[in-house]
Short mmCIF file of C-alpha atoms in Angstrom, two decimals:
data_model
loop_
_atom_site.label_atom_id
_atom_site.label_comp_id
_atom_site.label_asym_id
_atom_site.label_seq_id
_atom_site.Cartn_x
_atom_site.Cartn_y
_atom_site.Cartn_z
CA MET A 1 -89.20 -205.41 44.31
CA ASN A 2 -88.08 -203.83 47.55
CA ARG A 3 -89.41 -204.64 50.97
CA SER A 4 -91.60 -201.53 51.05
CA ARG A 5 -93.43 -202.61 47.94
CA ILE A 6 -93.88 -206.10 49.35
CA SER A 7 -95.49 -204.57 52.41
CA ILE A 8 -97.79 -202.62 50.11
CA LEU A 9 -98.64 -205.76 48.18
CA LEU A 10 -99.83 -207.84 51.09
CA PHE A 11 -103.51 -208.29 50.43
CA LEU A 12 -106.16 -209.62 52.67
CA PHE A 13 -108.99 -210.84 50.52
CA LEU A 14 -112.34 -210.53 52.17
CA ALA A 15 -113.84 -213.28 50.11
CA ILE A 16 -111.32 -215.85 51.21
CA THR A 17 -111.88 -217.28 54.63
CA LEU A 18 -110.91 -220.93 54.52
CA LEU A 19 -108.66 -222.30 51.84
CA ASP A 20 -107.94 -225.97 51.55
CA GLY A 21 -104.29 -226.64 51.23
CA HIS A 22 -101.45 -226.52 48.75
CA ALA A 23 -103.06 -226.64 45.36
CA GLN A 24 -100.11 -228.12 43.56
CA SER A 25 -98.77 -230.43 46.26
CA GLY A 26 -100.97 -233.17 44.84
CA GLY A 27 -104.46 -233.51 43.45
CA LYS A 28 -106.03 -230.81 41.32
CA SER A 29 -104.19 -227.66 40.32
CA LEU A 30 -105.71 -224.26 40.97
CA ALA A 31 -106.66 -224.10 37.28
CA GLU A 32 -108.45 -227.45 37.51
CA LYS A 33 -110.25 -226.46 40.68
CA LEU A 34 -111.52 -223.42 38.78
CA GLY A 35 -112.94 -225.72 36.10
CA PHE A 36 -110.22 -225.17 33.49
CA ALA A 37 -107.68 -227.55 31.94
CA ARG A 38 -104.41 -227.95 33.87
CA ASP A 39 -102.45 -225.99 31.25
CA SER A 40 -104.90 -223.07 31.03
CA LYS A 41 -103.49 -219.57 31.22
CA LEU A 42 -105.55 -217.79 33.84
CA LEU A 43 -105.12 -214.18 34.81
CA ILE A 44 -106.25 -211.86 37.58
CA VAL A 45 -105.86 -208.22 36.47
CA HIS A 46 -105.62 -206.56 39.81
CA ALA A 47 -105.65 -202.77 40.43
CA ASP A 48 -103.61 -201.71 43.44
CA ASP A 49 -103.99 -198.88 45.96
CA VAL A 50 -107.70 -198.07 45.59
CA GLY A 51 -108.90 -195.44 48.08
CA VAL A 52 -105.60 -193.60 48.15
CA THR A 53 -106.82 -190.65 46.04
CA HIS A 54 -109.94 -189.70 44.12
CA SER A 55 -107.96 -190.04 40.89
CA VAL A 56 -107.11 -193.68 41.65
CA ASN A 57 -110.74 -194.39 42.55
CA ALA A 58 -112.12 -192.78 39.39
CA ALA A 59 -109.63 -194.52 37.08
CA THR A 60 -110.18 -197.91 38.75
CA ILE A 61 -113.96 -197.67 38.56
CA LYS A 62 -113.72 -196.77 34.87
CA ALA A 63 -111.31 -199.68 34.24
CA LEU A 64 -113.51 -202.16 36.14
CA ASP A 65 -116.42 -201.07 33.96
CA THR A 66 -114.56 -202.30 30.87
CA GLY A 67 -114.33 -205.82 32.32
CA LEU A 68 -110.63 -205.96 31.40
CA VAL A 69 -109.54 -205.09 34.95
CA ASN A 70 -111.38 -207.49 37.22
CA SER A 71 -110.03 -207.19 40.76
CA ALA A 72 -108.82 -204.44 43.08
CA SER A 73 -107.64 -203.91 46.63
CA LEU A 74 -108.84 -201.17 48.97
CA MET A 75 -106.66 -199.16 51.37
CA VAL A 76 -108.89 -198.63 54.39
CA PRO A 77 -106.88 -195.95 56.26
CA CYS A 78 -106.75 -193.62 53.24
CA PRO A 79 -108.86 -190.44 53.04
CA TRP A 80 -110.76 -191.48 49.92
CA PHE A 81 -111.76 -194.93 51.24
CA PRO A 82 -115.35 -193.75 51.93
CA GLU A 83 -115.83 -193.02 48.22
CA ILE A 84 -114.82 -196.51 47.09
CA ALA A 85 -116.63 -198.14 50.02
CA ASP A 86 -119.79 -196.43 48.81
CA TYR A 87 -119.16 -197.82 45.31
CA ALA A 88 -118.48 -201.30 46.73
CA LYS A 89 -121.77 -201.27 48.62
CA SER A 90 -123.69 -200.54 45.41
CA HIS A 91 -121.60 -203.03 43.37
CA PRO A 92 -121.51 -206.11 45.63
CA THR A 93 -120.22 -208.52 42.97
CA VAL A 94 -117.00 -206.62 42.19
CA ASP A 95 -113.86 -208.56 43.23
CA PHE A 96 -112.59 -206.25 45.95
CA GLY A 97 -110.10 -207.24 48.61
CA LEU A 98 -108.45 -205.38 51.42
CA HIS A 99 -104.99 -203.92 50.92
CA LEU A 100 -103.10 -204.23 54.18
CA THR A 101 -101.81 -200.66 54.64
CA LEU A 102 -98.98 -200.05 57.08
CA THR A 103 -97.07 -197.23 55.37
CA SER A 104 -97.81 -193.71 54.13
CA GLU A 105 -95.13 -193.50 51.49
CA ARG A 106 -95.62 -190.05 49.97
CA VAL A 107 -94.46 -186.61 51.15
CA TYR A 108 -97.16 -183.96 50.60
CA TYR A 109 -100.23 -186.11 51.25
CA ARG A 110 -100.36 -188.56 54.13
CA TRP A 111 -102.49 -190.70 56.42
CA GLY A 112 -102.26 -192.66 59.65
CA PRO A 113 -103.74 -195.77 61.22
CA VAL A 114 -107.40 -196.61 61.70
CA ALA A 115 -106.52 -197.87 65.15
CA SER A 116 -106.01 -195.45 68.02
CA LYS A 117 -102.42 -194.20 67.78
CA ASP A 118 -101.73 -195.16 71.38
CA LYS A 119 -102.29 -198.80 70.45
CA VAL A 120 -99.90 -198.89 67.47
CA PRO A 121 -96.93 -196.70 68.45
CA SER A 122 -94.45 -198.71 66.39
CA LEU A 123 -96.41 -198.05 63.19
CA ILE A 124 -96.37 -194.23 63.34
CA ASP A 125 -93.81 -191.48 62.97
CA GLU A 126 -93.34 -188.38 65.12
CA ASN A 127 -96.26 -186.65 63.34
CA GLY A 128 -98.70 -189.51 63.84
CA TYR A 129 -98.66 -190.69 60.22
CA PHE A 130 -97.66 -194.20 59.17
CA HIS A 131 -93.92 -194.38 58.48
CA HIS A 132 -92.82 -193.52 54.93
CA ASP A 133 -91.11 -196.89 54.68
CA TRP A 134 -90.02 -199.86 56.71
CA ALA A 135 -86.50 -200.88 57.50
CA ALA A 136 -85.27 -204.08 55.88
CA THR A 137 -85.11 -205.62 59.34
CA THR A 138 -88.76 -204.98 60.18
CA LYS A 139 -90.62 -208.16 60.98
CA ILE A 140 -93.98 -208.55 59.25
CA ASN A 141 -96.36 -210.49 61.42
CA SER A 142 -99.46 -211.13 59.32
CA ASN A 143 -101.52 -212.62 62.20
CA LYS A 144 -102.54 -215.56 60.17
CA LEU A 145 -104.22 -213.35 57.56
CA PRO A 146 -104.68 -214.93 54.11
CA VAL A 147 -102.18 -213.00 52.02
CA PHE A 148 -101.27 -212.77 48.38
CA ILE A 149 -98.17 -214.90 47.86
CA ALA A 150 -96.84 -216.24 44.55
CA ARG A 151 -94.51 -219.19 43.94
CA ASP A 152 -92.27 -216.79 41.97
CA TRP A 153 -91.20 -215.26 45.27
CA PHE A 154 -89.95 -218.49 46.91
CA ALA A 155 -86.48 -218.31 45.34
CA ASP A 156 -85.77 -214.82 46.74
CA HIS A 157 -87.67 -215.33 50.01
CA PRO A 158 -87.31 -218.99 51.10
CA TYR A 159 -89.03 -218.23 54.43
CA LEU A 160 -92.29 -217.81 52.51
CA GLU A 161 -92.39 -221.46 51.43
CA SER A 162 -91.16 -222.81 54.72
CA SER A 163 -93.83 -220.89 56.63
CA LEU A 164 -96.71 -222.14 54.50
CA THR A 165 -99.37 -224.18 56.25
CA SER A 166 -102.09 -226.47 54.98
CA GLY A 167 -104.47 -223.50 55.19
CA ASP A 168 -102.59 -221.50 52.56
CA ILE A 169 -103.36 -221.07 48.88
CA VAL A 170 -100.54 -219.98 46.60
CA LEU A 171 -100.81 -218.34 43.20
CA ASP A 172 -98.55 -219.72 40.49
CA HIS A 173 -97.08 -216.46 39.20
CA THR A 174 -97.20 -212.73 39.58
CA VAL A 175 -96.26 -209.99 37.14
CA THR A 176 -95.85 -206.29 37.83
CA ILE A 177 -93.96 -203.69 35.84
CA ALA A 178 -90.75 -202.26 37.30
CA PRO A 179 -89.26 -198.75 37.36
CA SER A 180 -86.51 -199.96 35.01
CA VAL A 181 -88.98 -200.13 32.09
CA PRO A 182 -88.88 -196.81 30.21
CA PRO A 183 -92.27 -195.18 29.46
CA GLU A 184 -92.00 -195.80 25.72
CA LYS A 185 -91.55 -199.55 26.34
CA TRP A 186 -94.58 -199.82 28.63
CA ALA A 187 -97.01 -201.47 26.17
CA GLU A 188 -94.23 -203.71 24.84
CA PHE A 189 -93.46 -204.99 28.35
CA TYR A 190 -97.07 -205.98 28.95
CA LYS A 191 -97.46 -207.44 25.46
CA THR A 192 -94.39 -209.64 26.00
CA ALA A 193 -95.58 -210.65 29.46
CA LEU A 194 -98.96 -211.71 28.07
CA LYS A 195 -97.41 -213.61 25.14
CA ASN A 196 -95.13 -215.46 27.55
CA LEU A 197 -97.79 -216.10 30.19
CA GLN A 198 -97.31 -219.51 31.77
CA PRO A 199 -100.04 -222.05 32.52
CA GLY A 200 -101.66 -221.69 35.90
CA VAL A 201 -103.01 -218.64 37.74
CA THR A 202 -101.06 -215.39 37.36
CA GLU A 203 -101.81 -212.15 39.17
CA LEU A 204 -100.95 -209.05 37.19
CA VAL A 205 -100.65 -206.20 39.69
CA ILE A 206 -101.29 -202.82 38.07
CA HIS A 207 -101.55 -199.23 39.32
CA LEU A 208 -104.32 -197.06 37.89
CA ALA A 209 -105.02 -193.35 38.11
CA PHE A 210 -105.48 -190.35 35.87
CA ALA A 211 -102.47 -188.04 35.55
CA ASP A 212 -104.55 -185.11 36.84
CA ASP A 213 -103.65 -182.28 39.21
CA GLU A 214 -104.47 -184.23 42.38
CA MET A 215 -102.44 -187.29 41.36
CA LYS A 216 -99.50 -185.24 40.09
CA ALA A 217 -99.39 -183.34 43.40
CA ALA A 218 -99.77 -186.47 45.53
CA THR A 219 -96.83 -188.19 43.83
CA ARG A 220 -94.67 -185.29 42.70
CA GLU A 221 -91.57 -186.09 44.78
CA ARG A 222 -90.70 -189.14 42.62
CA ASP A 223 -91.85 -190.81 39.39
CA THR A 224 -92.13 -194.39 40.64
CA TRP A 225 -95.78 -195.43 40.87
CA GLY A 226 -96.57 -191.77 40.12
CA ALA A 227 -99.24 -190.02 38.06
CA ALA A 228 -97.73 -190.65 34.61
CA TRP A 229 -96.97 -194.31 35.47
CA ARG A 230 -100.58 -194.85 36.50
CA GLN A 231 -102.00 -193.10 33.44
CA ARG A 232 -99.88 -195.43 31.25
CA ASP A 233 -101.28 -198.46 33.11
CA PHE A 234 -104.82 -197.10 32.71
CA ASP A 235 -104.30 -196.51 29.00
CA PHE A 236 -102.94 -200.01 28.35
CA PHE A 237 -105.39 -201.98 30.46
CA THR A 238 -108.49 -200.29 29.09
CA SER A 239 -107.32 -200.56 25.48
CA GLN A 240 -108.62 -202.68 22.61
CA LYS A 241 -105.03 -203.90 22.20
CA PHE A 242 -105.16 -205.55 25.64
CA ARG A 243 -108.56 -207.10 24.86
CA GLN A 244 -107.18 -208.53 21.59
CA LEU A 245 -104.08 -209.93 23.32
CA LEU A 246 -106.25 -211.79 25.83
CA GLN A 247 -108.21 -213.35 22.94
CA GLU A 248 -105.16 -214.14 20.77
CA GLN A 249 -103.28 -215.76 23.66
CA ASN A 250 -106.37 -217.61 24.92
CA ILE A 251 -105.99 -216.09 28.37
CA LYS A 252 -109.02 -216.30 30.68
CA LEU A 253 -109.69 -213.78 33.43
CA VAL A 254 -110.45 -215.18 36.88
CA THR A 255 -111.08 -213.48 40.23
CA TRP A 256 -110.14 -214.02 43.86
CA ARG A 257 -113.82 -214.61 44.49
CA GLU A 258 -113.72 -217.60 42.10
CA LEU A 259 -110.53 -218.88 43.74
CA ALA A 260 -112.17 -218.72 47.15
CA HIS A 261 -115.26 -220.50 45.86
CA ALA A 262 -113.17 -223.20 44.16
CA ALA A 263 -111.01 -223.70 47.24
CA ARG A 264 -114.07 -224.37 49.39
CA GLN A 265 -115.40 -227.08 47.08
CA MET B 1 -124.39 -169.17 59.76
CA ASN B 2 -125.14 -172.46 61.46
CA ARG B 3 -123.32 -173.88 64.42
CA SER B 4 -121.27 -176.22 62.26
CA ARG B 5 -119.89 -173.33 60.27
CA ILE B 6 -119.09 -171.46 63.46
CA SER B 7 -117.12 -174.45 64.68
CA ILE B 8 -115.27 -174.43 61.37
CA LEU B 9 -114.56 -170.74 61.71
CA LEU B 10 -112.82 -170.87 65.05
CA PHE B 11 -109.27 -169.91 64.33
CA LEU B 12 -106.25 -170.15 66.51
CA PHE B 13 -103.69 -167.73 65.19
CA LEU B 14 -100.16 -168.83 65.83
CA ALA B 15 -98.82 -165.31 65.73
CA ILE B 16 -101.06 -164.12 68.52
CA THR B 17 -100.02 -165.13 71.98
CA LEU B 18 -100.84 -162.26 74.28
CA LEU B 19 -103.40 -159.65 73.35
CA ASP B 20 -103.93 -156.58 75.44
CA GLY B 21 -107.55 -155.99 76.11
CA HIS B 22 -110.72 -154.72 74.51
CA ALA B 23 -109.58 -152.42 71.76
CA GLN B 24 -112.67 -150.27 71.71
CA SER B 25 -113.50 -150.21 75.41
CA GLY B 26 -111.37 -147.09 75.72
CA GLY B 27 -108.08 -145.88 74.37
CA LYS B 28 -107.00 -146.56 70.81
CA SER B 29 -109.14 -148.49 68.34
CA LEU B 30 -107.70 -151.49 66.51
CA ALA B 31 -107.30 -149.26 63.43
CA GLU B 32 -105.33 -146.69 65.43
CA LYS B 33 -103.14 -149.34 66.99
CA LEU B 34 -102.32 -150.47 63.45
CA GLY B 35 -101.18 -146.93 62.63
CA PHE B 36 -104.27 -145.89 60.66
CA ALA B 37 -106.88 -143.19 61.29
CA ARG B 38 -109.81 -144.24 63.50
CA ASP B 39 -112.24 -144.24 60.55
CA SER B 40 -110.01 -146.26 58.20
CA LYS B 41 -111.53 -149.18 56.38
CA LEU B 42 -109.22 -152.11 57.00
CA LEU B 43 -109.69 -155.59 55.57
CA ILE B 44 -108.29 -159.05 56.14
CA VAL B 45 -109.02 -161.25 53.08
CA HIS B 46 -108.85 -164.63 54.67
CA ALA B 47 -108.92 -167.98 52.82
CA ASP B 48 -110.56 -170.76 54.79
CA ASP B 49 -109.96 -174.53 54.93
CA VAL B 50 -106.40 -174.75 53.60
CA GLY B 51 -104.98 -178.29 53.73
CA VAL B 52 -108.32 -179.95 53.13
CA THR B 53 -107.57 -180.90 49.49
CA HIS B 54 -104.81 -180.29 46.96
CA SER B 55 -107.22 -178.14 44.97
CA VAL B 56 -107.77 -175.78 47.92
CA ASN B 57 -104.01 -175.60 48.54
CA ALA B 58 -103.19 -174.84 44.90
CA ALA B 59 -105.90 -172.17 44.56
CA THR B 60 -104.95 -170.53 47.86
CA ILE B 61 -101.25 -170.40 47.01
CA LYS B 62 -102.07 -168.84 43.64
CA ALA B 63 -104.38 -166.28 45.29
CA LEU B 64 -101.81 -165.41 47.97
CA ASP B 65 -99.32 -164.77 45.19
CA THR B 66 -101.54 -161.98 43.83
CA GLY B 67 -101.37 -160.13 47.17
CA LEU B 68 -105.15 -159.66 47.08
CA VAL B 69 -105.77 -162.57 49.44
CA ASN B 70 -103.49 -162.00 52.40
CA SER B 71 -104.33 -164.49 55.15
CA ALA B 72 -105.32 -168.14 55.42
CA SER B 73 -105.99 -170.81 58.02
CA LEU B 74 -104.61 -174.35 57.95
CA MET B 75 -106.51 -177.50 58.89
CA VAL B 76 -103.90 -179.68 60.58
CA PRO B 77 -105.74 -183.04 60.67
CA CYS B 78 -106.44 -183.01 56.91
CA PRO B 79 -104.54 -185.29 54.49
CA TRP B 80 -103.07 -182.43 52.43
CA PHE B 81 -101.70 -180.51 55.45
CA PRO B 82 -98.11 -181.67 54.73
CA GLU B 83 -98.22 -179.94 51.33
CA ILE B 84 -99.20 -176.54 52.76
CA ALA B 85 -96.91 -176.97 55.78
CA ASP B 86 -94.04 -177.41 53.31
CA TYR B 87 -95.10 -174.19 51.56
CA ALA B 88 -95.39 -172.36 54.90
CA LYS B 89 -91.86 -173.39 55.86
CA SER B 90 -90.47 -171.89 52.66
CA HIS B 91 -92.72 -168.78 52.92
CA PRO B 92 -92.33 -167.76 56.57
CA THR B 93 -93.87 -164.28 56.19
CA VAL B 94 -97.26 -165.47 54.91
CA ASP B 95 -100.11 -164.75 57.33
CA PHE B 96 -101.08 -168.32 58.20
CA GLY B 97 -103.10 -169.30 61.25
CA LEU B 98 -104.42 -172.58 62.51
CA HIS B 99 -107.98 -173.57 61.73
CA LEU B 100 -109.37 -175.44 64.71
CA THR B 101 -110.74 -178.60 63.06
CA LEU B 102 -113.22 -180.73 64.97
CA THR B 103 -115.50 -181.99 62.20
CA SER B 104 -115.14 -183.95 58.95
CA GLU B 105 -118.18 -182.61 57.18
CA ARG B 106 -118.10 -184.36 53.80
CA VAL B 107 -119.25 -187.85 52.76
CA TYR B 108 -116.79 -189.44 50.30
CA TYR B 109 -113.55 -188.00 51.69
CA ARG B 110 -112.89 -187.88 55.42
CA TRP B 111 -110.33 -187.48 58.20
CA GLY B 112 -109.99 -187.94 61.94
CA PRO B 113 -108.14 -186.39 64.84
CA VAL B 114 -104.41 -185.84 65.20
CA ALA B 115 -104.71 -187.03 68.79
CA SER B 116 -104.92 -190.72 69.58
CA LYS B 117 -108.56 -191.75 69.13
CA ASP B 118 -108.67 -193.25 72.61
CA LYS B 119 -108.07 -189.79 74.06
CA VAL B 120 -110.87 -188.00 72.17
CA PRO B 121 -113.76 -190.48 71.99
CA SER B 122 -116.41 -187.77 72.02
CA LEU B 123 -114.98 -186.21 68.85
CA ILE B 124 -115.19 -189.29 66.62
CA ASP B 125 -117.91 -191.37 65.00
CA GLU B 126 -118.20 -195.15 64.81
CA ASN B 127 -115.67 -195.25 61.96
CA GLY B 128 -113.05 -193.17 63.76
CA TYR B 129 -113.56 -190.02 61.67
CA PHE B 130 -114.53 -186.68 63.19
CA HIS B 131 -118.31 -186.30 63.31
CA HIS B 132 -119.94 -184.84 60.20
CA ASP B 133 -121.50 -182.10 62.32
CA TRP B 134 -122.12 -181.10 65.89
CA ALA B 135 -125.45 -180.98 67.64
CA ALA B 136 -126.75 -177.51 68.53
CA THR B 137 -126.35 -178.44 72.18
CA THR B 138 -122.64 -179.27 71.90
CA LYS B 139 -120.54 -177.15 74.23
CA ILE B 140 -117.48 -175.60 72.63
CA ASN B 141 -114.70 -175.31 75.15
CA SER B 142 -111.88 -173.37 73.47
CA ASN B 143 -109.35 -173.86 76.30
CA LYS B 144 -108.51 -170.25 76.42
CA LEU B 145 -107.35 -170.30 72.81
CA PRO B 146 -107.32 -166.92 71.04
CA VAL B 147 -110.21 -167.29 68.62
CA PHE B 148 -111.64 -165.29 65.76
CA ILE B 149 -114.68 -163.44 67.12
CA ALA B 150 -116.40 -160.42 65.57
CA ARG B 151 -118.63 -157.83 67.26
CA ASP B 152 -121.26 -158.60 64.59
CA TRP B 153 -121.91 -161.90 66.34
CA PHE B 154 -122.75 -160.45 69.76
CA ALA B 155 -126.43 -159.79 68.93
CA ASP B 156 -127.12 -163.41 67.98
CA HIS B 157 -124.75 -164.93 70.54
CA PRO B 158 -124.76 -162.78 73.71
CA TYR B 159 -122.63 -165.34 75.57
CA LEU B 160 -119.69 -164.33 73.35
CA GLU B 161 -119.57 -160.79 74.75
CA SER B 162 -120.24 -161.82 78.33
CA SER B 163 -117.43 -164.38 78.22
CA LEU B 164 -114.81 -161.94 76.92
CA THR B 165 -111.82 -161.31 79.16
CA SER B 166 -109.21 -158.60 79.20
CA GLY B 167 -106.97 -160.96 77.19
CA ASP B 168 -109.30 -160.96 74.19
CA ILE B 169 -109.08 -159.00 70.97
CA VAL B 170 -112.24 -158.56 68.94
CA LEU B 171 -112.53 -157.73 65.25
CA ASP B 172 -115.09 -155.07 64.36
CA HIS B 173 -116.89 -156.91 61.56
CA THR B 174 -116.90 -160.08 59.53
CA VAL B 175 -118.34 -160.75 56.08
CA THR B 176 -118.84 -164.10 54.39
CA ILE B 177 -121.10 -165.00 51.53
CA ALA B 178 -124.15 -167.18 52.23
CA PRO B 179 -125.77 -170.06 50.32
CA SER B 180 -128.77 -167.80 49.66
CA VAL B 181 -126.74 -165.73 47.16
CA PRO B 182 -127.30 -167.19 43.66
CA PRO B 183 -124.14 -167.83 41.58
CA GLU B 184 -124.92 -165.05 39.10
CA LYS B 185 -125.07 -162.51 41.98
CA TRP B 186 -121.72 -163.55 43.46
CA ALA B 187 -119.61 -160.60 42.25
CA GLU B 188 -122.43 -158.18 43.00
CA PHE B 189 -122.62 -159.40 46.61
CA TYR B 190 -118.90 -158.80 47.17
CA LYS B 191 -118.96 -155.47 45.30
CA THR B 192 -121.81 -154.24 47.53
CA ALA B 193 -120.07 -155.53 50.66
CA LEU B 194 -116.87 -153.67 49.76
CA LYS B 195 -118.75 -150.45 48.87
CA ASN B 196 -120.55 -150.59 52.22
CA LEU B 197 -117.50 -151.59 54.27
CA GLN B 198 -117.58 -149.90 57.67
CA PRO B 199 -114.64 -148.23 59.43
CA GLY B 200 -112.56 -150.53 61.57
CA VAL B 201 -111.14 -154.00 60.92
CA THR B 202 -113.27 -156.40 58.89
CA GLU B 203 -112.43 -160.02 58.18
CA LEU B 204 -113.73 -161.29 54.86
CA VAL B 205 -113.80 -165.08 55.08
CA ILE B 206 -113.58 -166.69 51.65
CA HIS B 207 -113.32 -170.26 50.35
CA LEU B 208 -110.91 -170.95 47.51
CA ALA B 209 -110.37 -173.96 45.28
CA PHE B 210 -110.39 -174.92 41.63
CA ALA B 211 -113.52 -176.68 40.40
CA ASP B 212 -111.44 -179.67 39.29
CA ASP B 213 -112.11 -183.41 39.50
CA GLU B 214 -110.74 -183.78 43.03
CA MET B 215 -112.74 -180.88 44.44
CA LYS B 216 -115.93 -181.85 42.63
CA ALA B 217 -115.65 -185.38 44.02
CA ALA B 218 -114.80 -184.21 47.54
CA THR B 219 -117.87 -181.97 47.72
CA ARG B 220 -120.31 -183.66 45.38
CA GLU B 221 -123.02 -184.46 47.93
CA ARG B 222 -124.05 -180.79 48.25
CA ASP B 223 -123.33 -177.42 46.60
CA THR B 224 -122.68 -175.37 49.74
CA TRP B 225 -118.99 -174.50 50.03
CA GLY B 226 -118.51 -176.86 47.08
CA ALA B 227 -116.24 -176.84 44.02
CA ALA B 228 -118.21 -174.29 41.96
CA TRP B 229 -118.65 -172.00 45.00
CA ARG B 230 -114.91 -172.02 45.61
CA GLN B 231 -114.04 -171.44 41.96
CA ARG B 232 -116.34 -168.37 42.00
CA ASP B 233 -114.54 -167.06 45.12
CA PHE B 234 -111.17 -167.70 43.46
CA ASP B 235 -112.25 -165.91 40.30
CA PHE B 236 -113.51 -162.83 42.16
CA PHE B 237 -110.68 -162.44 44.67
CA THR B 238 -107.89 -162.78 42.11
CA SER B 239 -109.57 -160.38 39.65
CA GLN B 240 -108.60 -156.88 38.55
CA LYS B 241 -112.15 -155.87 39.52
CA PHE B 242 -111.43 -156.68 43.17
CA ARG B 243 -108.11 -154.81 43.02
CA GLN B 244 -109.88 -151.75 41.59
CA LEU B 245 -112.62 -151.88 44.24
CA LEU B 246 -110.01 -151.84 47.02
CA GLN B 247 -108.43 -148.75 45.46
CA GLU B 248 -111.70 -146.95 44.71
CA GLN B 249 -113.05 -147.54 48.21
CA ASN B 250 -109.73 -146.72 49.89
CA ILE B 251 -109.68 -150.07 51.67
CA LYS B 252 -106.33 -151.16 53.14
CA LEU B 253 -105.39 -154.80 53.62
CA VAL B 254 -104.07 -155.81 57.04
CA THR B 255 -103.06 -159.16 58.48
CA TRP B 256 -103.42 -161.05 61.74
CA ARG B 257 -99.69 -160.80 62.08
CA GLU B 258 -99.98 -156.98 62.10
CA LEU B 259 -102.82 -157.18 64.62
CA ALA B 260 -100.71 -159.32 66.92
CA HIS B 261 -97.77 -156.97 66.58
CA ALA B 262 -99.95 -153.90 67.27
CA ALA B 263 -101.61 -155.56 70.24
CA ARG B 264 -98.25 -156.21 71.87
CA GLN B 265 -97.14 -152.58 71.62
#
């Protein structure tokens, strides 16, 4: 996972305001706080990038309706944010968070900051859009925002663990598919990931859209996280096969909202 | 045509920098300057709102390829502007102008100014988007930009004629379809307009897109200038019927680029 994708995966979850310390540094585990046994396999199926296009919105709403996808993050600066904000207002119990958005990574379809451009000159390019990407040396200052961090990342990024405070909550694992998986192995990758799911809370980060004209055009300069990729994710995560795997592997779905509630107890 | 649509129809044409006076106040008419007889019927078939969605871009490019639509205006602040700018760079002879864009008139899909928001506070709403519409009392100050004005408008808007200077060029007529025309009368309206076309230069302002998922979602709150409207325009203006009408009525297509060239002679 490159630095750009990490920047895209920093989530600020609206529902979480105060979290009470390192779940596994003593006392109850996250799973136990949620009311499950310590060795339960708990899963958040989280749809990324909502608001970026109509296609992503439509696919995510349809997937949420199945109950198999149960969490999603919204990109506020994107042009289709008003559509999903309207949906969120009429569906107040859906597990939506905010997707911290500091890049505009595509070529033919772009956006800039919500803030006045004068106030955030380092975030924008010469055309006033967010930069396509960030340099590896860019410092991310999250302003004490509660962000999505998983213990899996500590080995590669030791500064994450050392910068944790008593106000932080940390997921146990995260899973997301990589560009190295060929399209025909897509379902197999997820099936294996679900069969090998470890105890604790895992966030599965997925990318939904329909491979329609809008999405193909918005992502046509490269295949990674493109229209076909997102259609494959949609197809798997709204399938009966996925529902059966959850049952067979005794995996329970949980939400960020439940985590926030449990952490406040 | 309400005030909002007029604001949308103010075009700044890149190709036109210096224009040499009232064409019909003496001397040669616009038609004559273009090398045609004074009573020639000349037509600009101009596609509006390019850049606003991918669907509008794709339909406009396809229509331009037929040669039957021969001019279009680009909305710079819109999210899909980079796609059409890329096309414009590789098609430098296409008759593109700039579409002065000071509103964001839809509900579920929106955009804001290119300028830093701090510098244009009167143009934006509480969410930082352009206003949906302008009040009838709003003053339009075009900063001496060359704008698309037709003599047809003088009766309803006398200030237009009185504010003309010797640097202004004025089209003879403009035609655009209105919401009062029912869908089944669409082709008949255009056929009648073409059969009754008056001598001089007329601009026919049309609105192209495909009635696909993106366009339906972007315009779903009302039918006016919506997905179905734009598909009907696309179907008529790329049809053999339209090509035949141009031939039968001896109507010649001209561009803003030709007007600018003629005006400089």
